[in-house]
Tab-separated table of N, CA and C in Angstrom:
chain	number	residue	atom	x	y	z
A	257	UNK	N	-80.176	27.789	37.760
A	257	UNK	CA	-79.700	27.291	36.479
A	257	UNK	C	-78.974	25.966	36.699
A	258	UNK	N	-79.307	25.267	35.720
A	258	UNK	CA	-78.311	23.998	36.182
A	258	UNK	C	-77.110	23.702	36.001
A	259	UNK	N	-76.785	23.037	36.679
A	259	UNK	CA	-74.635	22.710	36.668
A	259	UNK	C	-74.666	21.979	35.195
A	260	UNK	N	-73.005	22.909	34.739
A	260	UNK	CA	-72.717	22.626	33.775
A	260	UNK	C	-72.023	21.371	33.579
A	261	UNK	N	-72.484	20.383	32.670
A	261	UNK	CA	-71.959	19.022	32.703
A	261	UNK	C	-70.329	18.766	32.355
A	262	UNK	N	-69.745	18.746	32.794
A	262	UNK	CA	-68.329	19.021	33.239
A	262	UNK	C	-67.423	18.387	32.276
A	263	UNK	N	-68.575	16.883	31.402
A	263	UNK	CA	-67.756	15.841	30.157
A	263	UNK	C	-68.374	16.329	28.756
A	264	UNK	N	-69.340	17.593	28.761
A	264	UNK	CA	-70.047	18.422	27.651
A	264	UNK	C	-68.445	17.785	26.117
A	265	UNK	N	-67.301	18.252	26.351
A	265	UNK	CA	-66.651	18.188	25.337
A	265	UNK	C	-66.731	17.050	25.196
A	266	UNK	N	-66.074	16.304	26.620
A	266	UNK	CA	-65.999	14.423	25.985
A	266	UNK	C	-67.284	14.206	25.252
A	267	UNK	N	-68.317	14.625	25.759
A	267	UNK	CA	-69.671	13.726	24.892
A	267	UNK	C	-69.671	14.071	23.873
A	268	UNK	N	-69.426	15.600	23.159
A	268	UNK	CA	-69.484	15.913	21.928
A	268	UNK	C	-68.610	15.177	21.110
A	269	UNK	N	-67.337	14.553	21.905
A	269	UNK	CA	-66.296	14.139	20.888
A	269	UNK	C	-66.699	12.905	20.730
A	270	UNK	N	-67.628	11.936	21.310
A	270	UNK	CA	-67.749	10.518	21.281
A	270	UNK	C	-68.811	10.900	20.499
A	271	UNK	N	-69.890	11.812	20.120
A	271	UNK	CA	-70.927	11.550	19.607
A	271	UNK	C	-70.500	11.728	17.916
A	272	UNK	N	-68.997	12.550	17.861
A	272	UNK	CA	-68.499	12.754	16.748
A	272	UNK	C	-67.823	11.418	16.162
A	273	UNK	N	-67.250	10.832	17.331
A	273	UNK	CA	-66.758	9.408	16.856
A	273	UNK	C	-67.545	8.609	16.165
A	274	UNK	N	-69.034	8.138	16.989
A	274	UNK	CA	-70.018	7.424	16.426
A	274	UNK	C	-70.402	7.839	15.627
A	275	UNK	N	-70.392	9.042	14.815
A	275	UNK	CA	-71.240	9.198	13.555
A	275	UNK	C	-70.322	8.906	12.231
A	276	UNK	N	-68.791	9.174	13.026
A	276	UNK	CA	-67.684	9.016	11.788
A	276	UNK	C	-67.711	7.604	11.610
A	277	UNK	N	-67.687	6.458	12.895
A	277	UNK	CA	-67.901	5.329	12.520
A	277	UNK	C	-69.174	4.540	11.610
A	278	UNK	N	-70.529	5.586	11.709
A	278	UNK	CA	-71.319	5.916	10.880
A	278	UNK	C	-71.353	6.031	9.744
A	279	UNK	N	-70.838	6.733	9.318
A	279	UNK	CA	-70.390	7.017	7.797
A	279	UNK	C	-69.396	6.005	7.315
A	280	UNK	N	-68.514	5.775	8.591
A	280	UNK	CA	-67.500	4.753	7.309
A	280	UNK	C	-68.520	3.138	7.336
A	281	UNK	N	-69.063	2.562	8.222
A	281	UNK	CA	-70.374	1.463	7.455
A	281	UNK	C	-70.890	1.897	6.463
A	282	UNK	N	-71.884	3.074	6.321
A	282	UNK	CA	-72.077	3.110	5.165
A	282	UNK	C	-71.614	3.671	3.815
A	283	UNK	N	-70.278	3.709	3.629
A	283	UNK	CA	-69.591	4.220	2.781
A	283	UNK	C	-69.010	2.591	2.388
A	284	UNK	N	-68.464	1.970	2.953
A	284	UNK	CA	-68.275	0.623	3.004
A	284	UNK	C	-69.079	-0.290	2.212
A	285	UNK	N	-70.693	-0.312	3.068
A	285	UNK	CA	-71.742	-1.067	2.382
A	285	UNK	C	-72.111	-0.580	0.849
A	286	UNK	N	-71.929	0.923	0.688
A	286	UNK	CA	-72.008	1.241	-0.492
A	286	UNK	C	-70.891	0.568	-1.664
A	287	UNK	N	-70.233	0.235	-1.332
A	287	UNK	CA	-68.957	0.326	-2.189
A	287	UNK	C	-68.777	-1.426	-1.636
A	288	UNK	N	-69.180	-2.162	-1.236
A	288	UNK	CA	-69.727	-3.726	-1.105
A	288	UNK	C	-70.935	-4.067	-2.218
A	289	UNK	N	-71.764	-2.902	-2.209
A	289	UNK	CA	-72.825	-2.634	-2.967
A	289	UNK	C	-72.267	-2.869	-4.339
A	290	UNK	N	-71.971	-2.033	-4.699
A	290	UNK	CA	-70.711	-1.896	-6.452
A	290	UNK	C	-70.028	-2.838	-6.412
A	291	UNK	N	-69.703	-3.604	-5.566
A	291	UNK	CA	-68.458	-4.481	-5.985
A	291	UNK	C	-69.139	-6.658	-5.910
A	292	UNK	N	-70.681	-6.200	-5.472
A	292	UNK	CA	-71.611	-7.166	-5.738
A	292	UNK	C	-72.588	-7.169	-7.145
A	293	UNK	N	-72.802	-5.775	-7.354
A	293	UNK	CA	-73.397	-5.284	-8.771
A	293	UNK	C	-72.469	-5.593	-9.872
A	294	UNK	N	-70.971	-5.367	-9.958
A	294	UNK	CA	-69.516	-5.487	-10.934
A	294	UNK	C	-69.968	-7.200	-10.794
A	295	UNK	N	-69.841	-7.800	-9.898
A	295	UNK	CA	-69.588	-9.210	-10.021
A	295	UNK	C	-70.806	-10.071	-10.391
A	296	UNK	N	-71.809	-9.231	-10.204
A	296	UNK	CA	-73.584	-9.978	-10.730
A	296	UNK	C	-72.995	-9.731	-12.241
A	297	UNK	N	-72.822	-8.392	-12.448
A	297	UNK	CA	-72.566	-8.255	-14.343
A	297	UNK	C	-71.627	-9.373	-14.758
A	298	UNK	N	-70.290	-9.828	-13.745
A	298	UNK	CA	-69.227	-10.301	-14.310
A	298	UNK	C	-69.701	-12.121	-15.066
A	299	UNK	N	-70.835	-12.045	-13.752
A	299	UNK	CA	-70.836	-13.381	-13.767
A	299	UNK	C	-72.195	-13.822	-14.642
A	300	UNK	N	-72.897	-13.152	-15.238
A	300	UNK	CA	-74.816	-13.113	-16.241
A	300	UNK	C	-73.557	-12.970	-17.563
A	301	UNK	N	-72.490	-12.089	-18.067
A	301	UNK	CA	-71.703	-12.180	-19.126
A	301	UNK	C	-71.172	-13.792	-19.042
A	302	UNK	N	-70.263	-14.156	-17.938
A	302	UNK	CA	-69.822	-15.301	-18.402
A	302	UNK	C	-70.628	-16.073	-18.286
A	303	UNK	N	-71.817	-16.213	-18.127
A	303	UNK	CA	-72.578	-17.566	-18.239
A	303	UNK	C	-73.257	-17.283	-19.651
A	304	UNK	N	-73.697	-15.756	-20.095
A	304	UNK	CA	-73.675	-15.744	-21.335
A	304	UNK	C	-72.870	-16.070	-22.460
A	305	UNK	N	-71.593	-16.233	-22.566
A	305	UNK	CA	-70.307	-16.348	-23.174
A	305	UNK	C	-70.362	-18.086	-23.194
A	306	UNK	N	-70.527	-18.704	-21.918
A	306	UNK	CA	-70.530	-19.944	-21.796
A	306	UNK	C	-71.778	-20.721	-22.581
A	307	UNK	N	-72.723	-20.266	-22.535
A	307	UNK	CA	-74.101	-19.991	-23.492
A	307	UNK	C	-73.815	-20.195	-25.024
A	308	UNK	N	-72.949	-18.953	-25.169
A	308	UNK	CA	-72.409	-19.020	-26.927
A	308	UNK	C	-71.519	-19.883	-27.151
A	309	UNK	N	-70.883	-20.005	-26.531
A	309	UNK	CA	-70.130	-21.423	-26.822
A	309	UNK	C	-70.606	-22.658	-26.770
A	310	UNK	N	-71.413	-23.184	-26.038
A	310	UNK	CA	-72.037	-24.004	-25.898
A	310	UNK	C	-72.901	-24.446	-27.654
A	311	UNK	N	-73.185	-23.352	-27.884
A	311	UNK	CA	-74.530	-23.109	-29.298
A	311	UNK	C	-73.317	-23.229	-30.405
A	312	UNK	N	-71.747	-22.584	-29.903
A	312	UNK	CA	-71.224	-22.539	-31.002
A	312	UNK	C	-70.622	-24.101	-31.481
A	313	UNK	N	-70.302	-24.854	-30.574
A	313	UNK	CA	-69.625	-25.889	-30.456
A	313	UNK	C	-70.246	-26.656	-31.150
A	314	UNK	N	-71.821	-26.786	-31.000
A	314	UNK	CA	-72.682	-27.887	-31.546
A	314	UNK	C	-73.171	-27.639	-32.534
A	315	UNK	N	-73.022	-26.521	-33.058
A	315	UNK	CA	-73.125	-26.292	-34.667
A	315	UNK	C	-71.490	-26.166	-35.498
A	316	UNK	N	-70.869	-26.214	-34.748
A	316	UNK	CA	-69.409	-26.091	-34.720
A	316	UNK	C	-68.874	-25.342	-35.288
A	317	UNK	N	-67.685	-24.854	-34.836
A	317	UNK	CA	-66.878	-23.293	-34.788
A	317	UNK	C	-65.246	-24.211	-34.996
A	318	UNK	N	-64.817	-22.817	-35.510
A	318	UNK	CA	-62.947	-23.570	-35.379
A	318	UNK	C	-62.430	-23.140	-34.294
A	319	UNK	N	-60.830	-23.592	-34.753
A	319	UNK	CA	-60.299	-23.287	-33.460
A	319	UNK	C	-59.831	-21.784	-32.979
A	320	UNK	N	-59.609	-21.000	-33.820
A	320	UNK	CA	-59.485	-19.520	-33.844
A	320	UNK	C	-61.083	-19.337	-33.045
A	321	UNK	N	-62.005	-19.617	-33.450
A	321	UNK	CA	-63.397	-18.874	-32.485
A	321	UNK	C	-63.056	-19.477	-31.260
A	322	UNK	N	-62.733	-20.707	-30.833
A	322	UNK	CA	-62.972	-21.380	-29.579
A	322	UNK	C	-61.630	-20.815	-28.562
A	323	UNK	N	-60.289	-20.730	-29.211
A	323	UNK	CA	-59.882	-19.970	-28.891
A	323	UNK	C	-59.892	-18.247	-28.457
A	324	UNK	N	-60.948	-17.673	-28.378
A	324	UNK	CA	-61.483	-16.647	-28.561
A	324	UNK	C	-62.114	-16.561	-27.693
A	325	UNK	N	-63.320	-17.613	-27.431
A	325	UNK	CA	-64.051	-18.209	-26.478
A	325	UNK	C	-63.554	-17.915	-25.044
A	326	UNK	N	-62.539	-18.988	-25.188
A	326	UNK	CA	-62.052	-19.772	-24.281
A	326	UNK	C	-61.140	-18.475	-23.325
A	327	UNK	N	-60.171	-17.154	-24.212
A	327	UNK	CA	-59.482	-16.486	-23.824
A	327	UNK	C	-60.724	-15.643	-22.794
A	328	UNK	N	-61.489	-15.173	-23.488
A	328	UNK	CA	-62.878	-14.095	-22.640
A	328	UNK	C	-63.400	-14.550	-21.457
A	329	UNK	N	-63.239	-16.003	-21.708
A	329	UNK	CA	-64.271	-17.178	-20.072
A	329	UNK	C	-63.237	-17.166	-19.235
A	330	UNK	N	-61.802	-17.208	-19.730
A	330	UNK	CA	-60.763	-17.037	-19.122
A	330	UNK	C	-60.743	-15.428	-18.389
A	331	UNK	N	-60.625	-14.786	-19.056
A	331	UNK	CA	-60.682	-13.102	-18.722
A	331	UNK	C	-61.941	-12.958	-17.289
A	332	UNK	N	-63.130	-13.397	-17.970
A	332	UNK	CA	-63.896	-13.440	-16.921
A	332	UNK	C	-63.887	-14.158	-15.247
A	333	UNK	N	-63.204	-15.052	-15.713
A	333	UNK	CA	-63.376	-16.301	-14.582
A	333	UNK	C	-63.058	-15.287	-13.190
A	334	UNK	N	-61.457	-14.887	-13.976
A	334	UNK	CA	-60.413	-14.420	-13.347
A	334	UNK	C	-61.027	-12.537	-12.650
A	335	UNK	N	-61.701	-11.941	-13.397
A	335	UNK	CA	-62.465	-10.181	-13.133
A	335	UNK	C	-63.293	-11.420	-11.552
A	336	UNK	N	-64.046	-12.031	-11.996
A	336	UNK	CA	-64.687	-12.957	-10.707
A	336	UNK	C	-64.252	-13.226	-9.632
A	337	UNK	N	-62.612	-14.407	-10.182
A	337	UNK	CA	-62.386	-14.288	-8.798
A	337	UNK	C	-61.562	-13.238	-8.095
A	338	UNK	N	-61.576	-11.979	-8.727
A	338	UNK	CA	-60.857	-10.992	-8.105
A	338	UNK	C	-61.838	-10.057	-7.079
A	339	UNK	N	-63.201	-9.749	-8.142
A	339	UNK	CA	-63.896	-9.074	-6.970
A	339	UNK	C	-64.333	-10.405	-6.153
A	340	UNK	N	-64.582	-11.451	-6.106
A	340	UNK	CA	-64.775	-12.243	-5.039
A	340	UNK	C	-63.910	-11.846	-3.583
A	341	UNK	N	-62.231	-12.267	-3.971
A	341	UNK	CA	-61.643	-11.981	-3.035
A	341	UNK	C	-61.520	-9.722	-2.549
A	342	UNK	N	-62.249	-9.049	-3.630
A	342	UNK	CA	-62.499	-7.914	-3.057
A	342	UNK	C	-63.498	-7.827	-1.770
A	343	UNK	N	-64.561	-8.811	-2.199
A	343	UNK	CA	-65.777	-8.659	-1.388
A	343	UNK	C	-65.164	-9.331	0.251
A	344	UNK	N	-64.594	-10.578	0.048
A	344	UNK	CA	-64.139	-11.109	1.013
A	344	UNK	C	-63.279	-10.350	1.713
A	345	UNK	N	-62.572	-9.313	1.399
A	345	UNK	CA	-61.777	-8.421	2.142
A	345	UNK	C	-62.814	-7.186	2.897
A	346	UNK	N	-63.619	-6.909	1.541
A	346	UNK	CA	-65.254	-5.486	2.010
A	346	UNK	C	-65.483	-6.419	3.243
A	347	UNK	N	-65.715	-7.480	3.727
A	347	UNK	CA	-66.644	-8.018	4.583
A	347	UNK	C	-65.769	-8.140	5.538
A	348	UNK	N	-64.751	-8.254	5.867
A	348	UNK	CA	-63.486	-8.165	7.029
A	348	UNK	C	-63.447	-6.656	7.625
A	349	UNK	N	-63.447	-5.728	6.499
A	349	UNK	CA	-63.173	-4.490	6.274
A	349	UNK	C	-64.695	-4.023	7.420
A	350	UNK	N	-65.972	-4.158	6.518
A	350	UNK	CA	-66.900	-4.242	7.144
A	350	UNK	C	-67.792	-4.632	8.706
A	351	UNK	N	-66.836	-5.806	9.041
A	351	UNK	CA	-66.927	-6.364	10.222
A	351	UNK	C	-66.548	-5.537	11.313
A	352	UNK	N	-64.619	-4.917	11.026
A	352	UNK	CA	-64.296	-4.237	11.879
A	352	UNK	C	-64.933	-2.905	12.214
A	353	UNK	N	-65.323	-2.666	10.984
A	353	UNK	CA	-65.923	-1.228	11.179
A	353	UNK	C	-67.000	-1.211	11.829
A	354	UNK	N	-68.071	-1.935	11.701
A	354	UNK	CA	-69.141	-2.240	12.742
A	354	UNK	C	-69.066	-2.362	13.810
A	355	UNK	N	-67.547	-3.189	14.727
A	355	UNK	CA	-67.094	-3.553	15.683
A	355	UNK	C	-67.004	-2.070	16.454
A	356	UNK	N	-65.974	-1.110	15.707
A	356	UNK	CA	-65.865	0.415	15.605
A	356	UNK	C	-66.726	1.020	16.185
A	357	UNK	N	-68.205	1.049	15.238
A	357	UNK	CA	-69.002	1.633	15.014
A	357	UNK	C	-69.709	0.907	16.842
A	358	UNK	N	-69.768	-0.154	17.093
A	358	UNK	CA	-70.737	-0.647	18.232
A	358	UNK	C	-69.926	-0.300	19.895
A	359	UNK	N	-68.504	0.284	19.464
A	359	UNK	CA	-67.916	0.329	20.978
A	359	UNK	C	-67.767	2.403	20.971
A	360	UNK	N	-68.084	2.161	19.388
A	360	UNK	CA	-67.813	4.594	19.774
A	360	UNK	C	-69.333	4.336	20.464
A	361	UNK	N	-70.891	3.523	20.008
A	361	UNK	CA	-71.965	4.019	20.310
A	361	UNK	C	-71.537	4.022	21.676
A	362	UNK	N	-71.403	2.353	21.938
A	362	UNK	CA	-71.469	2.050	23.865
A	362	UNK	C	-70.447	3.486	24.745
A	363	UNK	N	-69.277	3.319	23.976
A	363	UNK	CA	-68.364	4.683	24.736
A	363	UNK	C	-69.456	5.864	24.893
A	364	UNK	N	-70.730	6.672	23.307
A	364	UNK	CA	-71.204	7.646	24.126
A	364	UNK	C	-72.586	7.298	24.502
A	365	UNK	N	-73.062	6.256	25.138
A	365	UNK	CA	-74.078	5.824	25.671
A	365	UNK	C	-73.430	5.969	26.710
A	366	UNK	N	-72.101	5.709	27.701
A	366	UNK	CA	-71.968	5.649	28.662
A	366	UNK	C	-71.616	7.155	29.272
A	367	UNK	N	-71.139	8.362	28.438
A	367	UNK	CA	-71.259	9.430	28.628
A	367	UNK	C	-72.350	10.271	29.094
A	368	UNK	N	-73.463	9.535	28.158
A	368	UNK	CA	-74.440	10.734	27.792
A	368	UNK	C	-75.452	9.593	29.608
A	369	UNK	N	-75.136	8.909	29.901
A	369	UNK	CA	-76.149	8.363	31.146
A	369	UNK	C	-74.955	9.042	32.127
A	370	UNK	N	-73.887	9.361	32.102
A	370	UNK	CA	-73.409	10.023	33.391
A	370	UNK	C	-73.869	11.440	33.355
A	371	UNK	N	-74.409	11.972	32.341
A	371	UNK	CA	-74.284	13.043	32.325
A	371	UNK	C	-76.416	13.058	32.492
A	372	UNK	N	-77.113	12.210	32.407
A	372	UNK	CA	-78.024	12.214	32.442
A	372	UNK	C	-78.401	11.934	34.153
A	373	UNK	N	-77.727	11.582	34.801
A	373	UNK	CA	-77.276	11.209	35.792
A	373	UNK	C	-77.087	12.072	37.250
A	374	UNK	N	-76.209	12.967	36.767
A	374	UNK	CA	-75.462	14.037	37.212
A	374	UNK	C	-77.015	15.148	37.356
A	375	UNK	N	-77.695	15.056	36.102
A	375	UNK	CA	-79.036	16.311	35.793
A	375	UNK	C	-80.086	16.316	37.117
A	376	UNK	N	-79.912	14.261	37.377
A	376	UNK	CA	-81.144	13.979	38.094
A	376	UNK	C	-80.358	14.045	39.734
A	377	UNK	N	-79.005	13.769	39.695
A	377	UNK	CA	-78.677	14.416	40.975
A	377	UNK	C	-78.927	16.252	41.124
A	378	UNK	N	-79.084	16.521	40.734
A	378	UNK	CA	-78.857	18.001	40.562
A	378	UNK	C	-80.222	18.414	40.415
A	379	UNK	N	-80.943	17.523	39.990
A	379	UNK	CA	-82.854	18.219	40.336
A	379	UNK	C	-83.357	17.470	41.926
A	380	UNK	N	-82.471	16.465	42.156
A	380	UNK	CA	-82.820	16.056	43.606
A	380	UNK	C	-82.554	16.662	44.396
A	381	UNK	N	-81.276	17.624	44.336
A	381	UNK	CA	-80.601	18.071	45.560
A	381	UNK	C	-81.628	19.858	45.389
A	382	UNK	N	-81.755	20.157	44.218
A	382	UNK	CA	-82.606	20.977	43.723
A	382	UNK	C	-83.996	21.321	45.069
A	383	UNK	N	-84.655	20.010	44.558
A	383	UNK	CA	-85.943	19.601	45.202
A	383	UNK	C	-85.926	19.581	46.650
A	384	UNK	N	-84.420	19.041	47.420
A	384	UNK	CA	-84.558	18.869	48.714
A	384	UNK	C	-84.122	19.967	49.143
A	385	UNK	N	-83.580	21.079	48.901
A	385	UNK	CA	-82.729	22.843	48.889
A	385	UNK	C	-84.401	23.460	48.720
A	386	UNK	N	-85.427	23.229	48.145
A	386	UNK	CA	-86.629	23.565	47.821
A	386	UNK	C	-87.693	23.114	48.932
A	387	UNK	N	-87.281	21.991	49.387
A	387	UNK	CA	-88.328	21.146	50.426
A	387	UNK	C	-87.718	21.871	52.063
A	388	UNK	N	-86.875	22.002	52.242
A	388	UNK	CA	-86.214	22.762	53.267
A	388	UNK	C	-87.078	24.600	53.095
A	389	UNK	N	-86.155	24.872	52.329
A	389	UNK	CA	-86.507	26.222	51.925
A	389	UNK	C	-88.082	26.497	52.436
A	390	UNK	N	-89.014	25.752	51.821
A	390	UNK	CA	-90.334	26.174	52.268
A	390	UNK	C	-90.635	25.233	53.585
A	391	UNK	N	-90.197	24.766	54.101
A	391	UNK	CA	-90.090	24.362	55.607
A	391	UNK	C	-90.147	25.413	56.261
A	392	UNK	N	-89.038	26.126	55.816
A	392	UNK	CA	-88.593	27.240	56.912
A	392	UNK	C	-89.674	28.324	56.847
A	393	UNK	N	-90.091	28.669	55.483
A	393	UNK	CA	-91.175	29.045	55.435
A	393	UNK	C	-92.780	29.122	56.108
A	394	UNK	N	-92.485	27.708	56.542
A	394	UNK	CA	-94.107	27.104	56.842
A	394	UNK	C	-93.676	27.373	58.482
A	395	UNK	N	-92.187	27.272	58.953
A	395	UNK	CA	-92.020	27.541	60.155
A	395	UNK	C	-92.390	29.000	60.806
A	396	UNK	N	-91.354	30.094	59.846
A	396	UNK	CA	-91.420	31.310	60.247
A	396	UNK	C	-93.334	31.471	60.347
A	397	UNK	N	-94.302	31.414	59.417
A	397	UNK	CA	-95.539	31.657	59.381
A	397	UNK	C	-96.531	31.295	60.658
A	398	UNK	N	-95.453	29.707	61.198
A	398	UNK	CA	-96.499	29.326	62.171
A	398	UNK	C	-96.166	30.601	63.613
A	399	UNK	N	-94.599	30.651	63.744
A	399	UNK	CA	-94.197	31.552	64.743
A	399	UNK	C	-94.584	32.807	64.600
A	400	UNK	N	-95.175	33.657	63.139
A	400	UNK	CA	-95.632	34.823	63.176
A	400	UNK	C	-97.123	34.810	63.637
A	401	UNK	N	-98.009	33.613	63.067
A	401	UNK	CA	-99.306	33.583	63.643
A	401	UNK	C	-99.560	33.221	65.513
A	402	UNK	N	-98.824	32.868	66.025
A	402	UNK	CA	-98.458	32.530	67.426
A	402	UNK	C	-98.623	33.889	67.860
């Protein structure tokens, strides 16, 4: 039977790391996702808004509408540059986590080859405990046919 790999827990716990770092990328990208979809809507409204004003101006509107206008393009500008600087934080946020995510893999890549390692010492020493073994075999046979 073969020897029991002695870092069995460590590897399980690094393979648990990398998948948690797993999930938080894509929980991340999801929610980068929504906060690029919020700001596509934010920004097709205010260019629509900018649109109506534009149509309203040149057929002309007072100052109560333009004021009105002007408060919503305002409202918008500002929903914009907020998820802007959201996204710019998702993508910092994002970066590290990838960073995360690329040193749990390497940590259990380097587990799982010691331990892959250890298998092929252990079928060598296997093989040469086996290559002996029937040596002795091939010996005793020649000294019984003698």
């Amino acid at each position: 039977m073969a020897e029991k790999f002695k870092l069995q827990t460590v590897l399980r716990f690094r393979k648990t790391l990398e998948e948690q770092a797993q999930q938080r990328v894509a929980e991340l990208l999801s929610v980068e996702s929504g906060l690029k979809a919020r700001q596509g809507e934010v920004n097709s409204h205010l260019d629509k808004l900018s649109g109506q004003l534009l149509q309203k101006q040149q057929q002309g509107l007072s100052i109560l509408e333009f004021r009105l206008y002007e408060d919503q393009l305002d409202h918008h500008r500002q929903q914009s540059e907020q998820l802007q600087k959201q996204l710019e934080e998702m993508a910092l946020l994002l970066n590290e986590s990838r960073q995360e995510l690329l040193i749990a893999a390497r940590e259990y890549k380097i587990i799982e080859k010691l331990k892959e390692k250890q298998l092929a010492e252990y079928l060598r020493e296997l093989d040469r405990k086996e290559r002996i073994m029937l040596d002795e075999i091939s010996l005793r046979q020649k000294g019984d046919s003698e």
